[in-house]
């Protein structure tokens, strides 16, 4: 295939967020590849690996309409055959936030992305800001292991009420779907305070917490105002600080973030 080659790794159940990555790749690269792989090693026991939506025909039709050149859909046994023993561990920045609730998650993510980068040697790999910690972890891995790839991060695509698009939004019933707008409301409330001059990180975390608590269907897993690279909680907010949260609503565990 002709270069530059852009790769968009996904787990399928594609929506406008994924489409924005493919379109960006299409606009910047001669050839565009998309992987669809629900990667078992990034799901914990009791998580939704088995029930994760897999609308393959719809995904393929969408990717065709977006102009993807190749789609790769491996079977789990071909990625993790008997005897598979190799894992990529990114230290420290995988521990807070998502790492707290989902131990082992980023080991699975880093391992599959390293595998994709080795197998396809793309010039550019496209990821969404929606998964901010994933971006930090993969940037670190690419730097540390010297993968010859440019990591391109695309903005979070949202529904009209602010809810970040996610394959897991399909788990929400209509009432929960309405409630789910609370994540973005909480983030924007904190951003407003920041824009008005507030620089105390705890005050921004409190603002987000108060908005979340106003929604009875939402239960907080974490709320964070952290450095975007080290992911350490901040005392004082500076430019580029990452506000993020994970919230459970019904059967769905939703994450969202904004960068100040
Ligand atoms: P996933 O299929 O959930 O693993 O996501 C595949 C890629 O799409 C990841 O890089 C995500 O960060 C990105 N992505 C998912 N949702 C969105 C969204 N709402 N906006 C932008 N990118 C997204």
Coordinates of C-alpha atoms and ligand atoms in Angstrom, one line a residue:
X1 CA 0.0 0.0 0.0
X2 CA 1.1 3.5 -0.7
X3 CA 2.2 5.7 2.1
X4 CA 1.8 7.6 4.3
X5 CA -0.3 4.9 6.0
X6 CA -2.7 5.8 8.8
X7 CA -4.0 3.3 11.3
X8 CA -7.1 3.6 13.4
X9 CA -7.4 1.0 16.1
X10 CA -11.0 0.4 17.3
X11 CA -13.1 -2.2 19.1
X12 CA -15.9 -1.7 16.6
X13 CA -19.5 -0.8 17.3
X14 CA -18.5 2.3 15.4
X15 CA -20.1 5.7 15.9
X16 CA -19.4 9.3 14.8
X17 CA -16.4 9.5 17.2
X18 CA -14.6 6.6 15.4
X19 CA -15.8 8.1 12.1
X20 CA -14.0 11.4 12.9
X21 CA -10.7 9.4 13.4
X22 CA -11.1 7.6 10.1
X23 CA -12.0 10.9 8.3
X24 CA -9.0 12.6 9.8
X25 CA -6.7 9.7 8.7
X26 CA -8.3 9.8 5.3
X27 CA -7.6 13.5 4.9
X28 CA -3.9 13.1 6.0
X29 CA -2.8 9.7 4.6
X30 CA -2.7 8.0 1.2
X31 CA -3.8 4.7 2.7
X32 CA -6.0 4.1 5.7
X33 CA -6.4 0.9 7.8
X34 CA -8.9 0.3 10.6
X35 CA -8.6 -2.5 13.1
X36 CA -11.7 -3.9 14.8
X37 CA -10.8 -6.1 17.7
X38 CA -12.6 -6.4 21.0
X39 CA -9.4 -7.1 22.9
X40 CA -10.0 -9.6 25.6
X41 CA -6.9 -8.8 27.6
X42 CA -8.0 -5.2 28.3
X43 CA -11.3 -6.3 30.0
X44 CA -11.3 -7.3 33.6
X45 CA -13.2 -10.3 35.1
X46 CA -16.8 -9.2 35.4
X47 CA -16.5 -6.5 32.7
X48 CA -18.5 -6.5 29.5
X49 CA -16.1 -8.4 27.1
X50 CA -18.8 -11.0 26.2
X51 CA -21.7 -8.5 25.9
X52 CA -19.7 -5.8 24.1
X53 CA -21.7 -4.9 20.9
X54 CA -20.3 -6.4 17.7
X55 CA -22.4 -5.1 14.8
X56 CA -19.9 -6.2 12.1
X57 CA -22.0 -5.6 9.0
X58 CA -22.9 -2.1 10.0
X59 CA -19.3 -1.3 10.9
X60 CA -18.0 -2.6 7.6
X61 CA -20.6 -0.5 5.6
X62 CA -19.7 2.6 7.6
X63 CA -15.9 2.1 7.0
X64 CA -16.6 1.5 3.3
X65 CA -18.5 4.8 3.1
X66 CA -15.7 6.6 4.9
X67 CA -13.2 5.3 2.4
X68 CA -11.1 3.0 4.6
X69 CA -8.7 0.9 2.4
X70 CA -8.3 -2.1 4.7
X71 CA -10.2 -3.4 7.7
X72 CA -8.5 -5.9 10.0
X73 CA -10.7 -8.1 12.2
X74 CA -8.5 -10.8 13.8
X75 CA -9.9 -13.6 15.9
X76 CA -8.8 -13.6 19.6
X77 CA -7.1 -17.0 19.1
X78 CA -4.9 -15.6 16.4
X79 CA -3.7 -12.7 18.6
X80 CA -3.4 -14.8 21.8
X81 CA -2.6 -18.4 20.7
X82 CA -1.8 -21.0 23.3
X83 CA 1.6 -20.2 24.7
X84 CA 1.3 -16.4 24.3
X85 CA 3.4 -14.8 27.1
X86 CA 4.4 -11.3 26.1
X87 CA 3.0 -8.1 27.7
X88 CA 3.8 -4.4 27.5
X89 CA 3.6 -2.7 30.9
X90 CA 3.7 1.1 31.1
X91 CA 4.6 1.9 34.7
X92 CA 3.1 4.5 37.1
X93 CA 0.8 6.5 34.7
X94 CA -1.3 3.4 34.4
X95 CA -2.0 3.3 38.1
X96 CA -4.4 6.2 38.9
X97 CA -7.8 7.0 37.4
X98 CA -8.9 4.1 35.0
X99 CA -6.0 2.0 36.4
X100 CA -7.6 2.1 39.9
X101 CA -10.9 0.8 38.7
X102 CA -9.6 -1.4 35.9
X103 CA -6.3 -3.1 37.0
X104 CA -4.6 -4.7 34.0
X105 CA -6.6 -2.7 31.5
X106 CA -3.7 -0.6 30.2
X107 CA -1.4 -3.7 30.0
X108 CA -4.0 -5.1 27.5
X109 CA -4.2 -1.8 25.7
X110 CA -0.5 -1.2 25.4
X111 CA 0.1 -4.8 24.3
X112 CA -2.5 -4.8 21.5
X113 CA -1.4 -1.4 20.3
X114 CA 2.2 -2.4 20.3
X115 CA 1.2 -5.5 18.3
X116 CA -0.7 -3.4 15.8
X117 CA 2.1 -0.9 15.4
X118 CA 4.6 -3.8 14.8
X119 CA 2.3 -5.7 12.3
X120 CA 1.3 -2.7 10.2
X121 CA 4.1 -0.2 10.8
X122 CA 1.8 2.8 10.2
X123 CA 3.2 6.3 9.7
X124 CA 0.5 7.7 11.8
X125 CA -1.9 6.1 14.4
X126 CA -5.1 7.9 15.3
X127 CA -6.6 8.0 18.8
X128 CA -9.5 9.9 20.5
X129 CA -9.0 12.4 23.3
X130 CA -12.1 10.8 24.8
X131 CA -9.7 8.2 26.3
X132 CA -7.3 10.7 27.8
X133 CA -5.3 8.3 30.0
X134 CA -5.0 5.9 27.0
X135 CA -3.5 8.7 25.0
X136 CA -1.0 9.5 27.8
X137 CA -0.1 5.8 28.2
X138 CA 0.3 5.2 24.4
X139 CA 2.4 8.4 23.9
X140 CA 4.7 7.2 26.7
X141 CA 5.0 3.7 25.2
X142 CA 5.7 5.1 21.7
X143 CA 8.4 7.3 23.1
X144 CA 9.9 4.8 25.4
X145 CA 10.0 1.9 22.9
X146 CA 10.9 4.3 20.0
X147 CA 8.0 3.2 17.7
X148 CA 8.5 5.1 14.4
X149 CA 5.0 6.4 14.4
X150 CA 3.3 9.7 14.8
X151 CA 0.5 9.6 17.4
X152 CA -2.4 11.8 16.3
X153 CA -5.0 12.7 18.9
X154 CA -8.5 13.8 17.7
X155 CA -11.1 15.8 19.7
X156 CA -14.0 14.1 21.5
X157 CA -17.1 13.9 19.4
X158 CA -20.3 14.6 21.5
X159 CA -24.0 14.2 21.2
X160 CA -26.0 17.5 21.1
X161 CA -26.5 17.4 24.9
X162 CA -22.7 17.0 25.4
X163 CA -22.6 13.3 26.1
X164 CA -19.3 11.9 24.7
X165 CA -20.1 9.3 22.0
X166 CA -19.3 5.8 23.2
X167 CA -20.1 2.3 22.1
X168 CA -21.2 1.8 25.7
X169 CA -23.9 4.5 25.5
X170 CA -26.0 1.7 24.0
X171 CA -26.3 0.2 27.5
X172 CA -28.3 3.2 28.7
X173 CA -32.1 3.1 28.8
X174 CA -33.9 6.4 27.8
X175 CA -34.0 7.7 31.4
X176 CA -30.3 6.8 32.0
X177 CA -29.4 8.3 28.6
X178 CA -30.8 11.7 29.7
X179 CA -29.0 11.4 33.1
X180 CA -25.7 10.7 31.3
X181 CA -25.5 14.4 30.1
X182 CA -24.4 15.1 33.7
X183 CA -20.8 14.2 33.0
X184 CA -20.3 16.9 30.5
X185 CA -22.3 19.4 32.6
X186 CA -19.9 18.7 35.5
X187 CA -16.8 19.2 33.3
X188 CA -18.1 22.4 31.8
X189 CA -19.1 23.7 35.3
X190 CA -15.5 23.2 36.4
X191 CA -14.2 24.8 33.2
X192 CA -16.4 27.9 33.8
X193 CA -14.9 28.3 37.2
X194 CA -11.4 27.9 35.7
X195 CA -12.3 30.5 33.1
X196 CA -13.4 32.9 35.9
X197 CA -10.0 32.6 37.5
X198 CA -10.3 29.6 39.9
X199 CA -6.9 27.8 40.1
X200 CA -7.5 25.7 43.2
X201 CA -7.7 22.1 41.9
X202 CA -9.7 20.8 44.9
X203 CA -12.3 23.5 44.3
X204 CA -12.7 22.3 40.7
X205 CA -13.0 18.7 41.9
X206 CA -15.7 19.8 44.3
X207 CA -17.6 21.6 41.6
X208 CA -17.7 18.5 39.4
X209 CA -18.7 16.4 42.4
X210 CA -21.6 18.7 43.3
X211 CA -23.0 18.6 39.8
X212 CA -22.7 14.8 39.6
X213 CA -24.4 14.4 43.0
X214 CA -27.4 16.4 41.6
X215 CA -28.1 13.4 39.3
X216 CA -29.5 10.5 41.3
X217 CA -28.9 7.9 38.6
X218 CA -25.2 8.8 38.5
X219 CA -22.6 7.2 40.9
X220 CA -19.1 8.6 40.8
X221 CA -16.1 6.3 40.5
X222 CA -13.5 9.0 40.4
X223 CA -13.2 12.7 39.7
X224 CA -9.8 14.1 38.9
X225 CA -8.0 17.3 38.1
X226 CA -4.5 16.1 37.1
X227 CA -1.4 16.8 35.1
X228 CA -2.1 15.5 31.6
X229 CA 1.2 13.6 31.3
X230 CA 2.0 12.3 34.8
X231 CA -1.7 12.0 35.7
X232 CA -0.8 13.1 39.2
X233 CA -3.6 15.0 41.0
X234 CA -2.9 18.7 41.1
X235 CA -3.2 21.2 43.9
X236 CA -3.0 24.2 41.6
X237 CA -4.4 24.2 38.1
X238 CA -2.3 25.3 35.1
X239 CA -3.0 25.4 31.4
X240 CA -3.4 22.0 29.9
X241 CA -4.7 20.4 33.2
X242 CA -6.9 17.4 32.6
X243 CA -10.3 17.2 34.2
X244 CA -11.7 13.7 34.0
X245 CA -14.2 11.4 35.6
X246 CA -15.7 7.9 35.5
X247 CA -19.3 7.5 36.4
X248 CA -21.6 4.5 36.6
X249 CA -25.1 5.0 35.3
X250 CA -27.2 1.8 35.2
X251 CA -25.2 -0.9 33.5
X252 CA -22.8 1.5 31.8
X253 CA -19.5 2.8 33.1
X254 CA -18.9 6.1 31.4
X255 CA -15.8 8.2 31.2
X256 CA -15.2 11.8 30.0
X257 CA -12.7 14.6 30.2
X258 CA -11.7 18.0 29.1
X259 CA -8.4 19.7 28.9
X260 CA -8.2 23.3 30.3
Ligands
LIG1 P1 -12.8 2.1 21.1 O1 -13.5 1.4 20.0 O2 -13.8 2.5 22.2 O3 -11.6 1.4 21.6 O4 -12.3 3.5 20.5 C1 -11.4 3.5 19.4 C2 -10.8 4.8 19.3 O5 -11.9 5.8 19.1 C3 -10.1 5.3 20.5 O6 -8.9 6.0 20.1 C4 -11.1 6.2 21.2 O7 -10.5 7.2 22.0 C5 -11.7 6.8 20.0 N1 -13.0 7.4 20.4 C6 -14.0 6.7 21.0 N2 -15.1 7.5 21.3 C7 -14.7 8.7 20.8 C8 -15.4 10.0 20.7 N3 -16.6 10.2 21.2 N4 -14.7 11.0 20.1 C9 -13.5 10.9 19.6 N5 -12.8 9.7 19.6 C10 -13.4 8.6 20.2

